[in-house]
CSV table of C-alpha atoms and ligand atoms in Angstrom, one decimal:
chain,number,residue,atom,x,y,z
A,26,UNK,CA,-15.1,1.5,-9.5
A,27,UNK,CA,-16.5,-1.9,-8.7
A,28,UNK,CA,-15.8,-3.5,-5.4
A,29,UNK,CA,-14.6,-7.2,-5.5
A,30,UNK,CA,-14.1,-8.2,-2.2
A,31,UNK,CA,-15.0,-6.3,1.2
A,32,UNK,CA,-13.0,-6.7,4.5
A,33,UNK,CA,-15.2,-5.9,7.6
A,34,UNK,CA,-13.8,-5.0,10.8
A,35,UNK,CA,-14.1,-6.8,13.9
A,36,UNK,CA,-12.5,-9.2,16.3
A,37,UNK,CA,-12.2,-11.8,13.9
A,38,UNK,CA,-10.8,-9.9,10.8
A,39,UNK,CA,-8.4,-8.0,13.0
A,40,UNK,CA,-5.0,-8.4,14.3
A,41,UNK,CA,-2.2,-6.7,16.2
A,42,UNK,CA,1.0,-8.1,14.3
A,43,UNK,CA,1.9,-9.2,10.6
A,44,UNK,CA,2.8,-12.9,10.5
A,45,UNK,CA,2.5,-15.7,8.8
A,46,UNK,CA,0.7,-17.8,10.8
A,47,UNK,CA,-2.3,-15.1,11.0
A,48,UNK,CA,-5.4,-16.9,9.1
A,49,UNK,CA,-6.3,-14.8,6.0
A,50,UNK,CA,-10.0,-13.4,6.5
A,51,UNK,CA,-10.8,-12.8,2.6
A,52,UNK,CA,-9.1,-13.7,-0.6
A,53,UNK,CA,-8.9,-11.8,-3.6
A,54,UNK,CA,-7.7,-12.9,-7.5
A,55,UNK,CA,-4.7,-10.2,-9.1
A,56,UNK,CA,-6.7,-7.1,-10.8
A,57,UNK,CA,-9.3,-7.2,-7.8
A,58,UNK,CA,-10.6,-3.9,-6.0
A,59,UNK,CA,-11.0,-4.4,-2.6
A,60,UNK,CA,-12.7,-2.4,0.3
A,61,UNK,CA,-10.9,-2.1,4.0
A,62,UNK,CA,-13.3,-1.3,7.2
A,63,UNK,CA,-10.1,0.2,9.1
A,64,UNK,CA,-10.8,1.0,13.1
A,65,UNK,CA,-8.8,4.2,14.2
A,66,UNK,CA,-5.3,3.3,16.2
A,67,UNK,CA,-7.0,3.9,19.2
A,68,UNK,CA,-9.7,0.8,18.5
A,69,UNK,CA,-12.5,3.2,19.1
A,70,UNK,CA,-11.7,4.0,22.6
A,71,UNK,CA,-12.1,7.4,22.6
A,72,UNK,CA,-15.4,8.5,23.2
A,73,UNK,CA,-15.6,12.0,23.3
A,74,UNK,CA,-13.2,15.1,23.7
A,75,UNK,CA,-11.4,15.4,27.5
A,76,UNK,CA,-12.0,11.3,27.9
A,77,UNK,CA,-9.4,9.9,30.8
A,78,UNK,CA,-6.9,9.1,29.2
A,79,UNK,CA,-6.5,6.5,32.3
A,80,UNK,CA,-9.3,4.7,30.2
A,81,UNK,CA,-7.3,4.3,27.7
A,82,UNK,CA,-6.3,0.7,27.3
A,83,UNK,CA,-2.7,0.9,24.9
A,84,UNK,CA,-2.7,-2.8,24.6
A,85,UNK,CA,-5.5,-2.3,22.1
A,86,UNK,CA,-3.6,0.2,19.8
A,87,UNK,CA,-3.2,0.1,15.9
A,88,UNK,CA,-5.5,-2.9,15.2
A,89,UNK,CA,-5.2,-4.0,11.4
A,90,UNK,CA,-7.7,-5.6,9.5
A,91,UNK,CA,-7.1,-8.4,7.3
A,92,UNK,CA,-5.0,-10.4,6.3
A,93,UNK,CA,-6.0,-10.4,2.5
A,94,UNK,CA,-5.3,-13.4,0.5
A,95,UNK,CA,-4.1,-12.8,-2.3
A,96,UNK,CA,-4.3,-15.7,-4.9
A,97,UNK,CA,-1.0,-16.1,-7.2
A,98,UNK,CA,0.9,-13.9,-5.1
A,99,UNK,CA,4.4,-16.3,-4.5
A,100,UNK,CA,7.3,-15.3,-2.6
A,101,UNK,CA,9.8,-12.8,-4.8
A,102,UNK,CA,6.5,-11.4,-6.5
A,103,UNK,CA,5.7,-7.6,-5.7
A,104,UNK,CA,2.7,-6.7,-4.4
A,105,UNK,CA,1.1,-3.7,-6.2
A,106,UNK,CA,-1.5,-2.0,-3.9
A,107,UNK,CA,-3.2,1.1,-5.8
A,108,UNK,CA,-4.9,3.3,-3.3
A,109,UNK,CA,-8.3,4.6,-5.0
A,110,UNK,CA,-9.8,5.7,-2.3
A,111,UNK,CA,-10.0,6.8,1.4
A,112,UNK,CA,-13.1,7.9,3.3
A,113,UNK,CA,-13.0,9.1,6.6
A,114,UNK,CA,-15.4,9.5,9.8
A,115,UNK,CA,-16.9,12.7,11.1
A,116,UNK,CA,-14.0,13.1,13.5
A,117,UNK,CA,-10.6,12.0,14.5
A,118,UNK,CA,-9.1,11.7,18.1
A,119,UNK,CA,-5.6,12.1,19.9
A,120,UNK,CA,-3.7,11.4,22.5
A,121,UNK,CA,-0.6,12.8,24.2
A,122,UNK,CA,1.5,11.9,27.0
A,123,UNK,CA,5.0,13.1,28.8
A,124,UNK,CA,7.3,10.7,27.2
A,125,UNK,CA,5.4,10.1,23.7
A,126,UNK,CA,6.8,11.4,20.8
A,127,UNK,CA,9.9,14.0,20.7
A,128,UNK,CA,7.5,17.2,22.3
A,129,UNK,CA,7.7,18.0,26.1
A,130,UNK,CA,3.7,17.9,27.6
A,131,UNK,CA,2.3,18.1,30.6
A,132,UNK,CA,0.2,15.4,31.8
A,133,UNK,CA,-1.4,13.4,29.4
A,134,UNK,CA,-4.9,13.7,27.8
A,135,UNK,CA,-7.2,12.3,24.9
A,136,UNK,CA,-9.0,15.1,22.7
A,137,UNK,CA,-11.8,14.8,19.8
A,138,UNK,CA,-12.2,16.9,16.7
A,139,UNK,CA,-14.9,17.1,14.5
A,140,UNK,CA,-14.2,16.8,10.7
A,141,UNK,CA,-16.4,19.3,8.5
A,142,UNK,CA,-16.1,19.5,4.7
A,143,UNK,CA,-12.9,18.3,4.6
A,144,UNK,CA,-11.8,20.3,7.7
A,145,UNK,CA,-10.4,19.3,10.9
A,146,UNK,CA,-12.1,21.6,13.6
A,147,UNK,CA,-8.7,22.2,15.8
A,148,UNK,CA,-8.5,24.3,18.9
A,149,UNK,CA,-8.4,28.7,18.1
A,150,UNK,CA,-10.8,28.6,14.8
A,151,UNK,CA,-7.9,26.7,13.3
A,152,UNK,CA,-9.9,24.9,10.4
A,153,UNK,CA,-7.2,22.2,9.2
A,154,UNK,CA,-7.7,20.4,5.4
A,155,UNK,CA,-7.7,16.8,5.8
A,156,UNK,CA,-5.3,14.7,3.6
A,157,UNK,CA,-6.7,11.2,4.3
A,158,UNK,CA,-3.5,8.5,4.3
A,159,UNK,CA,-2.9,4.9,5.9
A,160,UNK,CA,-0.3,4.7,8.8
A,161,UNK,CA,0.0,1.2,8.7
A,162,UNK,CA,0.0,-0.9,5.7
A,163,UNK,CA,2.0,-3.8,5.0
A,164,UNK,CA,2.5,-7.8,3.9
A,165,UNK,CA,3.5,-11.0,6.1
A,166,UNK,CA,7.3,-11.7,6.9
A,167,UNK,CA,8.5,-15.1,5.8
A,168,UNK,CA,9.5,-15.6,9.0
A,169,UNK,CA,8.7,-14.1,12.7
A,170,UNK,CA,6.1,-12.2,14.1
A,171,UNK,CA,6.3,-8.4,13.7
A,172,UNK,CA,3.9,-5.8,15.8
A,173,UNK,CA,1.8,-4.0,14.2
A,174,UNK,CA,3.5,-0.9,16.1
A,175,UNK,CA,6.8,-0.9,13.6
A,176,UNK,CA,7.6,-0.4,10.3
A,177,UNK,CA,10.2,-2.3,8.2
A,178,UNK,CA,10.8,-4.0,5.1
A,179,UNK,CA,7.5,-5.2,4.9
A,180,UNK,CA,5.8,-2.5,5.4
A,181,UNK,CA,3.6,-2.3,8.5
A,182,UNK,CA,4.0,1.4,10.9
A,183,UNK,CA,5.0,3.4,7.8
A,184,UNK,CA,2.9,6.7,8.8
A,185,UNK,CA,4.5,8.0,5.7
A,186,UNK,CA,2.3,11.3,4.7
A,187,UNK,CA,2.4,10.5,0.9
A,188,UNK,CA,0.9,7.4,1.3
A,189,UNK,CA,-2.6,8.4,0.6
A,190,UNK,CA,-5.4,8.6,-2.0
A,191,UNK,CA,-4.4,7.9,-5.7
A,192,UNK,CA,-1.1,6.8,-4.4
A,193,UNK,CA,0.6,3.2,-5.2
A,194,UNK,CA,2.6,1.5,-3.0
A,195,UNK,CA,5.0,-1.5,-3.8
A,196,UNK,CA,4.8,-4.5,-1.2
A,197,UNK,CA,7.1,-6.9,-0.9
A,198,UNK,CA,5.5,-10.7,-1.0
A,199,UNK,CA,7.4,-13.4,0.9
A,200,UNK,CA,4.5,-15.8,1.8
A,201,UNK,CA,2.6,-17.5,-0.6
A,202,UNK,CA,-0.8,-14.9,-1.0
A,203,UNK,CA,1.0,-12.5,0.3
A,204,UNK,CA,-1.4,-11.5,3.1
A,205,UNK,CA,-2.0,-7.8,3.2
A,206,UNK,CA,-3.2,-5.9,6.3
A,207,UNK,CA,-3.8,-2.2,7.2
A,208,UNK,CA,-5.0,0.3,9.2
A,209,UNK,CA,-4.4,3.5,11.7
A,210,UNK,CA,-5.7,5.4,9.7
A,211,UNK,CA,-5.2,9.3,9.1
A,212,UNK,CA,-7.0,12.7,8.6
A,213,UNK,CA,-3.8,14.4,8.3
A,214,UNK,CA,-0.2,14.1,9.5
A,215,UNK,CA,2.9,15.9,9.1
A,216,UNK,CA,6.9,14.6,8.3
A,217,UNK,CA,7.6,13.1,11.6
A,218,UNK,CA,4.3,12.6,13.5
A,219,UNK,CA,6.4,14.7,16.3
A,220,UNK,CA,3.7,14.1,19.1
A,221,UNK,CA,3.6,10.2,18.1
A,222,UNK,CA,-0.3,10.3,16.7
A,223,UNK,CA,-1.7,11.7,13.7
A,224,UNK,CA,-5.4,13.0,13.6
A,225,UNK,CA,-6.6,8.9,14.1
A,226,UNK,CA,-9.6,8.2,12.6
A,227,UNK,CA,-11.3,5.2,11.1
A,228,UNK,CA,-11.9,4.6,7.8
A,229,UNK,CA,-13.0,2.7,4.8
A,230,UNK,CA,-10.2,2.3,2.5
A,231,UNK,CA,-10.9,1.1,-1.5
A,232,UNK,CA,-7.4,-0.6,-3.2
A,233,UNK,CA,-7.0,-2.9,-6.0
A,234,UNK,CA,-3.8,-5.0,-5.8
A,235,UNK,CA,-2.1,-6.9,-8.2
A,236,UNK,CA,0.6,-9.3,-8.5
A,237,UNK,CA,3.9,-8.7,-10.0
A,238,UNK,CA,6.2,-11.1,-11.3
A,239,UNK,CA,9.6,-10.4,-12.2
A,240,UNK,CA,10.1,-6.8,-10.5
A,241,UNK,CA,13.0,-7.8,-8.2
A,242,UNK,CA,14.4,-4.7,-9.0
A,243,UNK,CA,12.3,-2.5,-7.3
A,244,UNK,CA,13.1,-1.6,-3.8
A,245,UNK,CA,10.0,-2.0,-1.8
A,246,UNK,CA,8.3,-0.7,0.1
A,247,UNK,CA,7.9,2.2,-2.9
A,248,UNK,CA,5.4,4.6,-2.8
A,249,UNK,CA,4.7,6.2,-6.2
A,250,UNK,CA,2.6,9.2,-6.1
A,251,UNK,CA,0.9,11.3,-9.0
A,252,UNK,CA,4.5,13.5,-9.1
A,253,UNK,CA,7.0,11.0,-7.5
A,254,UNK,CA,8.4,8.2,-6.9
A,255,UNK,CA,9.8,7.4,-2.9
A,256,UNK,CA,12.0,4.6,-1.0
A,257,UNK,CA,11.7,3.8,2.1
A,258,UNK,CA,13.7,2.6,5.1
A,259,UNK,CA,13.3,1.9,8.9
A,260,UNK,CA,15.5,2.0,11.6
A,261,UNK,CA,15.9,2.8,14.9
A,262,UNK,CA,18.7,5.7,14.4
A,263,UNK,CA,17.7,7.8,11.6
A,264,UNK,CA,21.1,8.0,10.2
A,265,UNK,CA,20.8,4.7,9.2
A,266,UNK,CA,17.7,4.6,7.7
A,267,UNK,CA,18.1,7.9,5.9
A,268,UNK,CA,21.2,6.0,4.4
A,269,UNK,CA,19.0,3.5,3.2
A,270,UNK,CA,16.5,5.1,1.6
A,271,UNK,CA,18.8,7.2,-0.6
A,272,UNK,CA,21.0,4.0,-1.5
A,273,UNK,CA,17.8,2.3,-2.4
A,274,UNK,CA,16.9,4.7,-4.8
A,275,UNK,CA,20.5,5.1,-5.9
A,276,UNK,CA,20.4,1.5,-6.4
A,277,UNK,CA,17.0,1.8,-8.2
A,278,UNK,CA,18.2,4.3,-10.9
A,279,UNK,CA,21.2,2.4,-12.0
A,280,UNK,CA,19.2,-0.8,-12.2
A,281,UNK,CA,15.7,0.3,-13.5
A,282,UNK,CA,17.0,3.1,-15.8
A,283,UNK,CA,20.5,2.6,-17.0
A,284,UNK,CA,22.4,5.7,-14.7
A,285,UNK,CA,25.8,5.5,-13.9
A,286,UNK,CA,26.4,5.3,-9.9
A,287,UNK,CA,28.3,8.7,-10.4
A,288,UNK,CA,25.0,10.2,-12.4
A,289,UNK,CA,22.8,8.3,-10.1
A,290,UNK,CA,24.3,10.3,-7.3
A,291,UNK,CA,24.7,13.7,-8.9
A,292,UNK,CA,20.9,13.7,-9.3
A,293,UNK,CA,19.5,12.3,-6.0
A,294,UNK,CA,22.2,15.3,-4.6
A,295,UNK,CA,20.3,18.2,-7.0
A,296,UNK,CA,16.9,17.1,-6.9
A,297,UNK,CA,16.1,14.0,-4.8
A,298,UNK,CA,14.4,15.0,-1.4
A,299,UNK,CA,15.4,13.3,1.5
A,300,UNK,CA,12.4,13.0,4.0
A,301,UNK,CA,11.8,11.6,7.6
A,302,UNK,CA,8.9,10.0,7.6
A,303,UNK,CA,7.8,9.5,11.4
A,304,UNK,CA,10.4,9.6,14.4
A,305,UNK,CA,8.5,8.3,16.4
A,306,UNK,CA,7.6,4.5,15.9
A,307,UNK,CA,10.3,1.7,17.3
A,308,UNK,CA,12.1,2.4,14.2
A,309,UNK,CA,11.5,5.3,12.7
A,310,UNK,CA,11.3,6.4,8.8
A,311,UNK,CA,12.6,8.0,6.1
A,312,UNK,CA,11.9,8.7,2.4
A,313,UNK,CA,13.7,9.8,-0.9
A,314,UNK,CA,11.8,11.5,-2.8
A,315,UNK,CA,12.4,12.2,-6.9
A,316,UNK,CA,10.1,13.7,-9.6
A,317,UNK,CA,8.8,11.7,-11.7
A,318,UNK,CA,9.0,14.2,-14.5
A,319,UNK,CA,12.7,13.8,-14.4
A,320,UNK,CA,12.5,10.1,-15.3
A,321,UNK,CA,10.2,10.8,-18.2
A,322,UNK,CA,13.1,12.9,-19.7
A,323,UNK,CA,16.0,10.8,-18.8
A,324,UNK,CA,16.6,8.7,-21.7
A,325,UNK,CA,17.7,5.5,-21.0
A,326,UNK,CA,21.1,5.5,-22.0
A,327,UNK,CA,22.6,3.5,-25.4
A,328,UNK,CA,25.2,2.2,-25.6
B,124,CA,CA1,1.0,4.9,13.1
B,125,CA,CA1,-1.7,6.6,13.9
């Protein structure tokens, strides 16, 4: 793959909240691949296993570089952001603290793991595979300033585990260029991110985005992955936004392949997954998950 346009990071092509008003750093045409220098979530801080955690300044957490403009991209377009490719570093770091996340700990401390052949080197001989995603990725509100902390409608604190190599995700546009930013990157994270960090590590991320006109009808942000397709939805209770994810995909059958409500429902009850994402963010996240394979056999009803 070719690489159109590169996005170094650094003070000036970083940023801590998706807005409008944040000056794009790069610009890229529809079709374009594009290569991300991501800092971890931690901006680097942590220098080696045991580090103080005291050091640790939280002011300077989940940096995101960009924003990418991206020329034609108008407001009510979808953004379509293919991701080819993620390479990590050698290691990843995290932190924990009483009062982080939904697990009681003592204290609170920093670690450092090496990554090996596409293993995390965790505590007991535990050799963990890595399954390189992007915790933050997302697209400029039309209006307001949004940290770069939550996740929402468009986009930004996602830490959804699916959302990694070969993966596309749908982004919402509501500025004109759309600006596109990401970051905190991961080695590896499970449903729910219980102890409020994944393995962080920085990373060089390789995506080709394209402009889509006419799709209102899908319900971004969409992940689609090799097997499945997956809505999304924030809140801060997680009743609510398990609610919405499954109504956005309910929604999304009727509309983009011809199901009644009634068999749009029966279906998302038999075979469509209902995932949390991360409880752990100022909103947290769910998924609904449904085969892909199913849609290729549904045949679009005639009438
Ligand atoms: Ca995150
Ligand atoms: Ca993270």
């Amino acid at each position: 793959m070719s690489v159109q346009r590169e996005v170094r990071y650094g003070a000036q092509t970083s940023h801590f909240a998706f807005d409008r008003n944040v000056t794009p750093v790069a610009q890229a045409n529809s079709g374009d691949t594009v290569l991300f220098h991501c800092q971890d979530c931690y901006d680097g801080q942590i220098t080696h296993d045991g580090m103080d955690f005291a050091r640790l300044d939280v002011t300077r957490t989940n940096p995101v570089t960009g924003p990418l403009y991206v020329t034609g991209a108008e407001p009510g377009d979808v953004l379509k952001v293919e991701i080819q490719r993620i390479e990590i570093a050698d290691y990843g770091v995290m932190c924990v603290k009483d009062g982080w996340g939904i697990c009681t700990v003592e204290g609170s401390h920093c670690r450092r793991f090496p990554i090996r052949d596409g293993k995390i080197l965790f505590d007991g001989g535990l050799k963990l595979p890595v399954r390189p995603m992007i915790g933050v990725i997302g697209t400029a509100p039309a209006t307001g300033t949004i940290s770069t902390q939550t996740p929402g409608e468009h986009g930004g604190n996602m830490d959804i585990c699916e959302l990694g190599e070969g993966c596309t995700i749908y982004l919402p546009v509501a500025v004109s260029g759309a600006l596109l930013s990401m970051g905190d990157i991961h080695g590896v994270q499970g449903d729910g991110e219980s102890a409020s960090c994944a393995m962080e590590t920085s990373g060089r991320v390789t995506v080709r985005v394209t402009v889509q006109k006419d799709a209102m009808d899908l319900p971004t942000p969409m992940i689609e992955t090799d097997r499945a397709y997956c809505t999304t939805a924030a809140d801060a209770s997680l009743d609510v936004c398990s609610v919405a994810a499954a109504r956005k995909m309910h929604r999304w059958l009727m509309s983009r392949w011809d199901m009644t409500d009634t068999q749009a429902a029966m279906l998302l009850s038999l075979q469509g997954n209902l995932r949390i994402s991360q409880v752990v963010n100022p909103r947290k996240g769910c998924m609904m998950e449904l085969k892909k394979e199913l849609l290729a056999q549904w045949k679009i009803s005639q009438t």
